[in-house]
């Protein structure tokens, strides 16, 4: 610990984190995109990456402060599945192809396996400094690690690792998370649904949850269930 006098706080180099995506993503902070299987979490992560890279508002509503470097680490879809989804979404960003090319990078896992610890590899990629002040999207938590997400001690160790990387590189970390088993794809949306429990949701600064709509398979229902540092008229 280093103790300072509050009267001297203006002498310190404390910088307020910048909001990258209004109500959703902030520098040096963890954002969760959570929901059941097949509700569109991976689609949203690709769309979010394109928006951050180009500066276009997410869903045409949530403003981006400015184009930034973004790295997508996909631990669940195959490379072919990812390319197919990206090709469909990229149609919306044809006017910003140069920014996409400059700012949006994707990790090809190659022979790496899901459900093994990918965080050593993530740290190695970040060590080059290319993504400092940028956004790193990990899809998803469950397949990026070999820990038990029901074990608080193991979850705490992983969160400590995330916190170290966020602070060292001033990155916004966006992690896709699943719902617990037994939670319906439709119906109410609640923080307690998220796999990883209270340790994870308390640590996260922003949480965006998605469900299927009971009205039609063509619709999704989403809710912002946590915002730490901003006023948010859409909260809950």
PDB file of C-alpha atoms in Angstrom:
ATOM      1  CA  UNK A   1       0.000   0.000   0.000  1.00  0.00           C
ATOM      2  CA  UNK A   2       1.008   3.565  -0.647  1.00  0.00           C
ATOM      3  CA  UNK A   3      -0.856   6.089   1.506  1.00  0.00           C
ATOM      4  CA  UNK A   4      -1.352   9.647   0.259  1.00  0.00           C
ATOM      5  CA  UNK A   5      -2.986  12.742   1.685  1.00  0.00           C
ATOM      6  CA  UNK A   6      -6.273  13.548  -0.048  1.00  0.00           C
ATOM      7  CA  UNK A   7      -5.099  17.154  -0.132  1.00  0.00           C
ATOM      8  CA  UNK A   8      -2.305  15.967  -2.454  1.00  0.00           C
ATOM      9  CA  UNK A   9      -4.465  13.889  -4.785  1.00  0.00           C
ATOM     10  CA  UNK A  10      -4.220  16.481  -7.580  1.00  0.00           C
ATOM     11  CA  UNK A  11      -0.453  15.893  -7.629  1.00  0.00           C
ATOM     12  CA  UNK A  12      -1.006  12.254  -8.586  1.00  0.00           C
ATOM     13  CA  UNK A  13      -1.282  11.099 -12.197  1.00  0.00           C
ATOM     14  CA  UNK A  14      -4.753   9.592 -11.754  1.00  0.00           C
ATOM     15  CA  UNK A  15      -6.609   9.505 -15.066  1.00  0.00           C
ATOM     16  CA  UNK A  16     -10.331   8.901 -15.352  1.00  0.00           C
ATOM     17  CA  UNK A  17     -11.006   5.931 -17.656  1.00  0.00           C
ATOM     18  CA  UNK A  18     -12.615   6.895 -20.943  1.00  0.00           C
ATOM     19  CA  UNK A  19     -15.965   5.468 -21.965  1.00  0.00           C
ATOM     20  CA  UNK A  20     -15.424   3.608 -25.239  1.00  0.00           C
ATOM     21  CA  UNK A  21     -18.989   2.444 -25.921  1.00  0.00           C
ATOM     22  CA  UNK A  22     -21.646   4.420 -24.082  1.00  0.00           C
ATOM     23  CA  UNK A  23     -23.176   2.427 -21.196  1.00  0.00           C
ATOM     24  CA  UNK A  24     -21.331  -0.726 -22.280  1.00  0.00           C
ATOM     25  CA  UNK A  25     -17.522  -0.542 -22.502  1.00  0.00           C
ATOM     26  CA  UNK A  26     -14.959   1.492 -20.536  1.00  0.00           C
ATOM     27  CA  UNK A  27     -11.156   1.591 -20.470  1.00  0.00           C
ATOM     28  CA  UNK A  28      -9.427  -0.700 -17.921  1.00  0.00           C
ATOM     29  CA  UNK A  29     -12.739  -2.389 -17.115  1.00  0.00           C
ATOM     30  CA  UNK A  30     -14.516  -5.686 -17.679  1.00  0.00           C
ATOM     31  CA  UNK A  31     -17.733  -5.914 -19.692  1.00  0.00           C
ATOM     32  CA  UNK A  32     -19.818  -9.097 -19.805  1.00  0.00           C
ATOM     33  CA  UNK A  33     -22.070 -10.066 -22.712  1.00  0.00           C
ATOM     34  CA  UNK A  34     -24.156 -12.877 -21.276  1.00  0.00           C
ATOM     35  CA  UNK A  35     -27.023 -15.138 -22.264  1.00  0.00           C
ATOM     36  CA  UNK A  36     -28.101 -18.628 -23.172  1.00  0.00           C
ATOM     37  CA  UNK A  37     -26.855 -20.743 -26.056  1.00  0.00           C
ATOM     38  CA  UNK A  38     -27.864 -19.504 -29.491  1.00  0.00           C
ATOM     39  CA  UNK A  39     -29.226 -16.086 -28.495  1.00  0.00           C
ATOM     40  CA  UNK A  40     -26.673 -14.085 -30.511  1.00  0.00           C
ATOM     41  CA  UNK A  41     -23.748 -13.422 -28.163  1.00  0.00           C
ATOM     42  CA  UNK A  42     -21.101 -14.267 -30.756  1.00  0.00           C
ATOM     43  CA  UNK A  43     -22.921 -12.230 -33.421  1.00  0.00           C
ATOM     44  CA  UNK A  44     -22.887  -9.265 -31.046  1.00  0.00           C
ATOM     45  CA  UNK A  45     -19.177  -9.688 -30.277  1.00  0.00           C
ATOM     46  CA  UNK A  46     -18.296  -9.520 -34.005  1.00  0.00           C
ATOM     47  CA  UNK A  47     -20.604  -6.533 -34.502  1.00  0.00           C
ATOM     48  CA  UNK A  48     -19.109  -4.805 -31.463  1.00  0.00           C
ATOM     49  CA  UNK A  49     -15.584  -5.372 -32.794  1.00  0.00           C
ATOM     50  CA  UNK A  50     -16.513  -3.820 -36.144  1.00  0.00           C
ATOM     51  CA  UNK A  51     -18.088  -0.815 -34.419  1.00  0.00           C
ATOM     52  CA  UNK A  52     -15.093  -0.194 -32.156  1.00  0.00           C
ATOM     53  CA  UNK A  53     -12.715  -0.505 -35.109  1.00  0.00           C
ATOM     54  CA  UNK A  54     -14.692   1.981 -37.218  1.00  0.00           C
ATOM     55  CA  UNK A  55     -16.251   4.286 -34.628  1.00  0.00           C
ATOM     56  CA  UNK A  56     -19.789   3.529 -35.815  1.00  0.00           C
ATOM     57  CA  UNK A  57     -22.439   3.421 -33.026  1.00  0.00           C
ATOM     58  CA  UNK A  58     -23.303  -0.079 -31.820  1.00  0.00           C
ATOM     59  CA  UNK A  59     -26.846  -0.954 -32.987  1.00  0.00           C
ATOM     60  CA  UNK A  60     -26.950   2.582 -34.360  1.00  0.00           C
ATOM     61  CA  UNK A  61     -27.512   3.821 -30.789  1.00  0.00           C
ATOM     62  CA  UNK A  62     -24.561   3.359 -28.415  1.00  0.00           C
ATOM     63  CA  UNK A  63     -21.911   5.917 -29.399  1.00  0.00           C
ATOM     64  CA  UNK A  64     -18.236   4.963 -29.782  1.00  0.00           C
ATOM     65  CA  UNK A  65     -15.733   7.601 -28.626  1.00  0.00           C
ATOM     66  CA  UNK A  66     -13.363   7.056 -31.581  1.00  0.00           C
ATOM     67  CA  UNK A  67     -12.008   4.160 -33.662  1.00  0.00           C
ATOM     68  CA  UNK A  68      -9.668   1.922 -31.670  1.00  0.00           C
ATOM     69  CA  UNK A  69      -7.649  -1.238 -32.072  1.00  0.00           C
ATOM     70  CA  UNK A  70      -9.704  -4.305 -31.253  1.00  0.00           C
ATOM     71  CA  UNK A  71      -8.683  -7.951 -30.911  1.00  0.00           C
ATOM     72  CA  UNK A  72     -11.241 -10.764 -31.127  1.00  0.00           C
ATOM     73  CA  UNK A  73     -10.298 -14.069 -29.502  1.00  0.00           C
ATOM     74  CA  UNK A  74     -12.848 -16.680 -30.520  1.00  0.00           C
ATOM     75  CA  UNK A  75     -12.573 -19.905 -28.520  1.00  0.00           C
ATOM     76  CA  UNK A  76     -15.831 -21.590 -29.535  1.00  0.00           C
ATOM     77  CA  UNK A  77     -16.641 -21.140 -33.237  1.00  0.00           C
ATOM     78  CA  UNK A  78     -14.490 -22.666 -35.936  1.00  0.00           C
ATOM     79  CA  UNK A  79     -12.564 -20.236 -38.131  1.00  0.00           C
ATOM     80  CA  UNK A  80     -14.986 -21.022 -40.978  1.00  0.00           C
ATOM     81  CA  UNK A  81     -18.034 -20.298 -38.827  1.00  0.00           C
ATOM     82  CA  UNK A  82     -16.473 -17.029 -37.700  1.00  0.00           C
ATOM     83  CA  UNK A  83     -15.727 -15.995 -41.298  1.00  0.00           C
ATOM     84  CA  UNK A  84     -19.287 -16.757 -42.383  1.00  0.00           C
ATOM     85  CA  UNK A  85     -20.739 -14.550 -39.644  1.00  0.00           C
ATOM     86  CA  UNK A  86     -18.212 -11.792 -40.258  1.00  0.00           C
ATOM     87  CA  UNK A  87     -19.004 -11.767 -43.999  1.00  0.00           C
ATOM     88  CA  UNK A  88     -22.691 -11.221 -43.221  1.00  0.00           C
ATOM     89  CA  UNK A  89     -22.051  -8.456 -40.697  1.00  0.00           C
ATOM     90  CA  UNK A  90     -19.290  -6.765 -42.711  1.00  0.00           C
ATOM     91  CA  UNK A  91     -21.857  -5.706 -45.318  1.00  0.00           C
ATOM     92  CA  UNK A  92     -22.870  -2.983 -42.857  1.00  0.00           C
ATOM     93  CA  UNK A  93     -19.326  -1.586 -42.783  1.00  0.00           C
ATOM     94  CA  UNK A  94     -18.432  -1.391 -46.484  1.00  0.00           C
ATOM     95  CA  UNK A  95     -17.766   2.336 -46.225  1.00  0.00           C
ATOM     96  CA  UNK A  96     -15.204   1.719 -43.469  1.00  0.00           C
ATOM     97  CA  UNK A  97     -13.221  -1.153 -44.949  1.00  0.00           C
ATOM     98  CA  UNK A  98      -9.887   0.615 -44.415  1.00  0.00           C
ATOM     99  CA  UNK A  99     -10.561   1.131 -40.701  1.00  0.00           C
ATOM    100  CA  UNK A 100     -11.651  -2.499 -40.351  1.00  0.00           C
ATOM    101  CA  UNK A 101      -8.400  -3.598 -41.984  1.00  0.00           C
ATOM    102  CA  UNK A 102      -6.282  -1.301 -39.797  1.00  0.00           C
ATOM    103  CA  UNK A 103      -7.955  -1.802 -36.436  1.00  0.00           C
ATOM    104  CA  UNK A 104      -9.731  -5.188 -36.270  1.00  0.00           C
ATOM    105  CA  UNK A 105      -7.550  -8.253 -35.645  1.00  0.00           C
ATOM    106  CA  UNK A 106      -8.592 -11.846 -35.035  1.00  0.00           C
ATOM    107  CA  UNK A 107      -6.729 -14.662 -33.271  1.00  0.00           C
ATOM    108  CA  UNK A 108      -6.566 -17.944 -35.193  1.00  0.00           C
ATOM    109  CA  UNK A 109      -6.220 -20.607 -32.502  1.00  0.00           C
ATOM    110  CA  UNK A 110      -4.904 -23.213 -34.928  1.00  0.00           C
ATOM    111  CA  UNK A 111      -4.089 -26.374 -32.997  1.00  0.00           C
ATOM    112  CA  UNK A 112      -5.035 -24.826 -29.654  1.00  0.00           C
ATOM    113  CA  UNK A 113      -7.968 -26.521 -27.973  1.00  0.00           C
ATOM    114  CA  UNK A 114     -11.000 -25.044 -26.283  1.00  0.00           C
ATOM    115  CA  UNK A 115     -11.418 -25.645 -22.554  1.00  0.00           C
ATOM    116  CA  UNK A 116      -7.682 -25.149 -22.039  1.00  0.00           C
ATOM    117  CA  UNK A 117      -6.104 -22.101 -20.443  1.00  0.00           C
ATOM    118  CA  UNK A 118      -5.790 -19.431 -23.163  1.00  0.00           C
ATOM    119  CA  UNK A 119      -4.904 -16.578 -20.803  1.00  0.00           C
ATOM    120  CA  UNK A 120      -1.149 -17.184 -21.012  1.00  0.00           C
ATOM    121  CA  UNK A 121      -1.464 -16.803 -24.791  1.00  0.00           C
ATOM    122  CA  UNK A 122      -3.640 -13.709 -24.386  1.00  0.00           C
ATOM    123  CA  UNK A 123      -1.036 -12.120 -22.119  1.00  0.00           C
ATOM    124  CA  UNK A 124       1.711 -12.952 -24.614  1.00  0.00           C
ATOM    125  CA  UNK A 125      -0.173 -11.242 -27.452  1.00  0.00           C
ATOM    126  CA  UNK A 126      -0.869  -8.156 -25.326  1.00  0.00           C
ATOM    127  CA  UNK A 127       2.762  -7.901 -24.207  1.00  0.00           C
ATOM    128  CA  UNK A 128       3.678  -6.364 -27.574  1.00  0.00           C
ATOM    129  CA  UNK A 129       1.677  -3.249 -26.696  1.00  0.00           C
ATOM    130  CA  UNK A 130      -0.267  -3.121 -29.979  1.00  0.00           C
ATOM    131  CA  UNK A 131      -3.616  -3.206 -28.184  1.00  0.00           C
ATOM    132  CA  UNK A 132      -2.819  -0.758 -25.374  1.00  0.00           C
ATOM    133  CA  UNK A 133      -5.822   1.577 -24.923  1.00  0.00           C
ATOM    134  CA  UNK A 134      -7.867  -0.723 -27.143  1.00  0.00           C
ATOM    135  CA  UNK A 135     -10.510  -3.408 -26.724  1.00  0.00           C
ATOM    136  CA  UNK A 136      -9.989  -7.159 -26.343  1.00  0.00           C
ATOM    137  CA  UNK A 137     -13.023  -9.411 -26.837  1.00  0.00           C
ATOM    138  CA  UNK A 138     -12.892 -13.003 -25.553  1.00  0.00           C
ATOM    139  CA  UNK A 139     -15.639 -15.319 -26.797  1.00  0.00           C
ATOM    140  CA  UNK A 140     -16.146 -17.004 -24.479  1.00  0.00           C
ATOM    141  CA  UNK A 141     -15.240 -17.346 -20.808  1.00  0.00           C
ATOM    142  CA  UNK A 142     -16.241 -21.004 -20.540  1.00  0.00           C
ATOM    143  CA  UNK A 143     -14.020 -22.201 -23.389  1.00  0.00           C
ATOM    144  CA  UNK A 144     -11.074 -19.863 -22.688  1.00  0.00           C
ATOM    145  CA  UNK A 145     -10.092 -21.553 -19.450  1.00  0.00           C
ATOM    146  CA  UNK A 146      -9.838 -24.903 -17.716  1.00  0.00           C
ATOM    147  CA  UNK A 147     -11.037 -23.664 -14.320  1.00  0.00           C
ATOM    148  CA  UNK A 148     -14.326 -24.543 -12.668  1.00  0.00           C
ATOM    149  CA  UNK A 149     -16.608 -21.505 -12.914  1.00  0.00           C
ATOM    150  CA  UNK A 150     -18.484 -22.743  -9.848  1.00  0.00           C
ATOM    151  CA  UNK A 151     -15.323 -22.564  -7.712  1.00  0.00           C
ATOM    152  CA  UNK A 152     -15.043 -19.074  -6.198  1.00  0.00           C
ATOM    153  CA  UNK A 153     -11.330 -19.423  -5.482  1.00  0.00           C
ATOM    154  CA  UNK A 154     -10.550 -20.366  -9.087  1.00  0.00           C
ATOM    155  CA  UNK A 155     -12.794 -17.615 -10.458  1.00  0.00           C
ATOM    156  CA  UNK A 156     -11.054 -15.089  -8.186  1.00  0.00           C
ATOM    157  CA  UNK A 157      -7.640 -16.146  -9.498  1.00  0.00           C
ATOM    158  CA  UNK A 158      -8.809 -15.676 -13.095  1.00  0.00           C
ATOM    159  CA  UNK A 159     -10.335 -12.268 -12.299  1.00  0.00           C
ATOM    160  CA  UNK A 160      -7.041 -11.201 -10.746  1.00  0.00           C
ATOM    161  CA  UNK A 161      -5.307 -12.152 -13.994  1.00  0.00           C
ATOM    162  CA  UNK A 162      -7.841 -10.170 -16.019  1.00  0.00           C
ATOM    163  CA  UNK A 163      -7.444  -7.159 -13.734  1.00  0.00           C
ATOM    164  CA  UNK A 164      -3.666  -7.247 -14.129  1.00  0.00           C
ATOM    165  CA  UNK A 165      -3.938  -7.247 -17.933  1.00  0.00           C
ATOM    166  CA  UNK A 166      -6.558  -4.483 -17.988  1.00  0.00           C
ATOM    167  CA  UNK A 167      -4.536  -2.183 -15.761  1.00  0.00           C
ATOM    168  CA  UNK A 168      -1.140  -2.913 -17.339  1.00  0.00           C
ATOM    169  CA  UNK A 169      -2.344  -2.282 -20.902  1.00  0.00           C
ATOM    170  CA  UNK A 170      -5.307   0.044 -20.199  1.00  0.00           C
ATOM    171  CA  UNK A 171      -7.500  -2.275 -22.246  1.00  0.00           C
ATOM    172  CA  UNK A 172     -11.227  -2.723 -22.080  1.00  0.00           C
ATOM    173  CA  UNK A 173     -11.875  -6.451 -21.719  1.00  0.00           C
ATOM    174  CA  UNK A 174     -15.175  -7.735 -23.120  1.00  0.00           C
ATOM    175  CA  UNK A 175     -15.930 -11.343 -22.175  1.00  0.00           C
ATOM    176  CA  UNK A 176     -18.826 -13.409 -23.490  1.00  0.00           C
ATOM    177  CA  UNK A 177     -20.411 -15.523 -20.746  1.00  0.00           C
ATOM    178  CA  UNK A 178     -23.060 -18.230 -20.685  1.00  0.00           C
ATOM    179  CA  UNK A 179     -26.082 -18.621 -18.462  1.00  0.00           C
ATOM    180  CA  UNK A 180     -26.155 -21.315 -15.808  1.00  0.00           C
ATOM    181  CA  UNK A 181     -27.720 -24.635 -16.732  1.00  0.00           C
ATOM    182  CA  UNK A 182     -31.465 -24.681 -16.209  1.00  0.00           C
ATOM    183  CA  UNK A 183     -32.007 -20.997 -17.051  1.00  0.00           C
ATOM    184  CA  UNK A 184     -34.613 -20.661 -19.803  1.00  0.00           C
ATOM    185  CA  UNK A 185     -33.616 -19.005 -23.069  1.00  0.00           C
ATOM    186  CA  UNK A 186     -36.789 -16.924 -22.776  1.00  0.00           C
ATOM    187  CA  UNK A 187     -38.318 -15.001 -19.906  1.00  0.00           C
ATOM    188  CA  UNK A 188     -36.878 -12.739 -17.239  1.00  0.00           C
ATOM    189  CA  UNK A 189     -33.271 -11.523 -17.290  1.00  0.00           C
ATOM    190  CA  UNK A 190     -31.312 -11.540 -14.041  1.00  0.00           C
ATOM    191  CA  UNK A 191     -27.664 -11.160 -12.980  1.00  0.00           C
ATOM    192  CA  UNK A 192     -27.884 -14.423 -11.047  1.00  0.00           C
ATOM    193  CA  UNK A 193     -28.336 -16.291 -14.342  1.00  0.00           C
ATOM    194  CA  UNK A 194     -24.704 -15.716 -15.371  1.00  0.00           C
ATOM    195  CA  UNK A 195     -22.246 -18.581 -15.076  1.00  0.00           C
ATOM    196  CA  UNK A 196     -19.375 -17.609 -12.807  1.00  0.00           C
ATOM    197  CA  UNK A 197     -21.604 -16.302 -10.044  1.00  0.00           C
ATOM    198  CA  UNK A 198     -21.466 -13.210  -7.900  1.00  0.00           C
ATOM    199  CA  UNK A 199     -17.651 -13.032  -7.947  1.00  0.00           C
ATOM    200  CA  UNK A 200     -17.755 -12.415 -11.691  1.00  0.00           C
ATOM    201  CA  UNK A 201     -20.731 -10.061 -11.816  1.00  0.00           C
ATOM    202  CA  UNK A 202     -19.496  -7.951  -8.899  1.00  0.00           C
ATOM    203  CA  UNK A 203     -16.112  -7.486 -10.553  1.00  0.00           C
ATOM    204  CA  UNK A 204     -17.538  -6.519 -13.951  1.00  0.00           C
ATOM    205  CA  UNK A 205     -18.198  -2.830 -14.560  1.00  0.00           C
ATOM    206  CA  UNK A 206     -20.787  -3.277 -17.313  1.00  0.00           C
ATOM    207  CA  UNK A 207     -23.121  -6.180 -18.073  1.00  0.00           C
ATOM    208  CA  UNK A 208     -25.339  -6.684 -21.133  1.00  0.00           C
ATOM    209  CA  UNK A 209     -27.646  -9.721 -21.101  1.00  0.00           C
ATOM    210  CA  UNK A 210     -29.537 -11.238 -24.045  1.00  0.00           C
ATOM    211  CA  UNK A 211     -32.518 -13.601 -24.205  1.00  0.00           C
ATOM    212  CA  UNK A 212     -34.744 -14.955 -26.955  1.00  0.00           C
ATOM    213  CA  UNK A 213     -38.122 -13.267 -27.350  1.00  0.00           C
ATOM    214  CA  UNK A 214     -41.338 -15.121 -26.598  1.00  0.00           C
ATOM    215  CA  UNK A 215     -42.950 -13.211 -29.483  1.00  0.00           C
ATOM    216  CA  UNK A 216     -40.833 -14.525 -32.353  1.00  0.00           C
ATOM    217  CA  UNK A 217     -37.570 -16.272 -33.146  1.00  0.00           C
ATOM    218  CA  UNK A 218     -36.669 -13.206 -35.216  1.00  0.00           C
ATOM    219  CA  UNK A 219     -36.463 -11.050 -32.083  1.00  0.00           C
ATOM    220  CA  UNK A 220     -34.108 -10.897 -29.125  1.00  0.00           C
ATOM    221  CA  UNK A 221     -34.632  -9.166 -25.803  1.00  0.00           C
ATOM    222  CA  UNK A 222     -31.665  -7.469 -24.163  1.00  0.00           C
ATOM    223  CA  UNK A 223     -31.113  -5.664 -20.899  1.00  0.00           C
ATOM    224  CA  UNK A 224     -28.276  -3.605 -19.476  1.00  0.00           C
ATOM    225  CA  UNK A 225     -28.080  -4.983 -15.940  1.00  0.00           C
ATOM    226  CA  UNK A 226     -24.996  -3.167 -14.660  1.00  0.00           C
ATOM    227  CA  UNK A 227     -23.262   0.140 -15.354  1.00  0.00           C
ATOM    228  CA  UNK A 228     -20.616   1.317 -12.902  1.00  0.00           C
ATOM    229  CA  UNK A 229     -19.511   4.814 -13.881  1.00  0.00           C
ATOM    230  CA  UNK A 230     -22.178   6.342 -16.128  1.00  0.00           C
ATOM    231  CA  UNK A 231     -25.727   7.518 -15.943  1.00  0.00           C
ATOM    232  CA  UNK A 232     -27.791   5.039 -17.949  1.00  0.00           C
ATOM    233  CA  UNK A 233     -31.479   5.573 -18.671  1.00  0.00           C
ATOM    234  CA  UNK A 234     -31.729   1.995 -19.952  1.00  0.00           C
ATOM    235  CA  UNK A 235     -30.410   0.341 -16.773  1.00  0.00           C
ATOM    236  CA  UNK A 236     -32.690  -2.589 -15.867  1.00  0.00           C
TER     237      UNK A 236
END
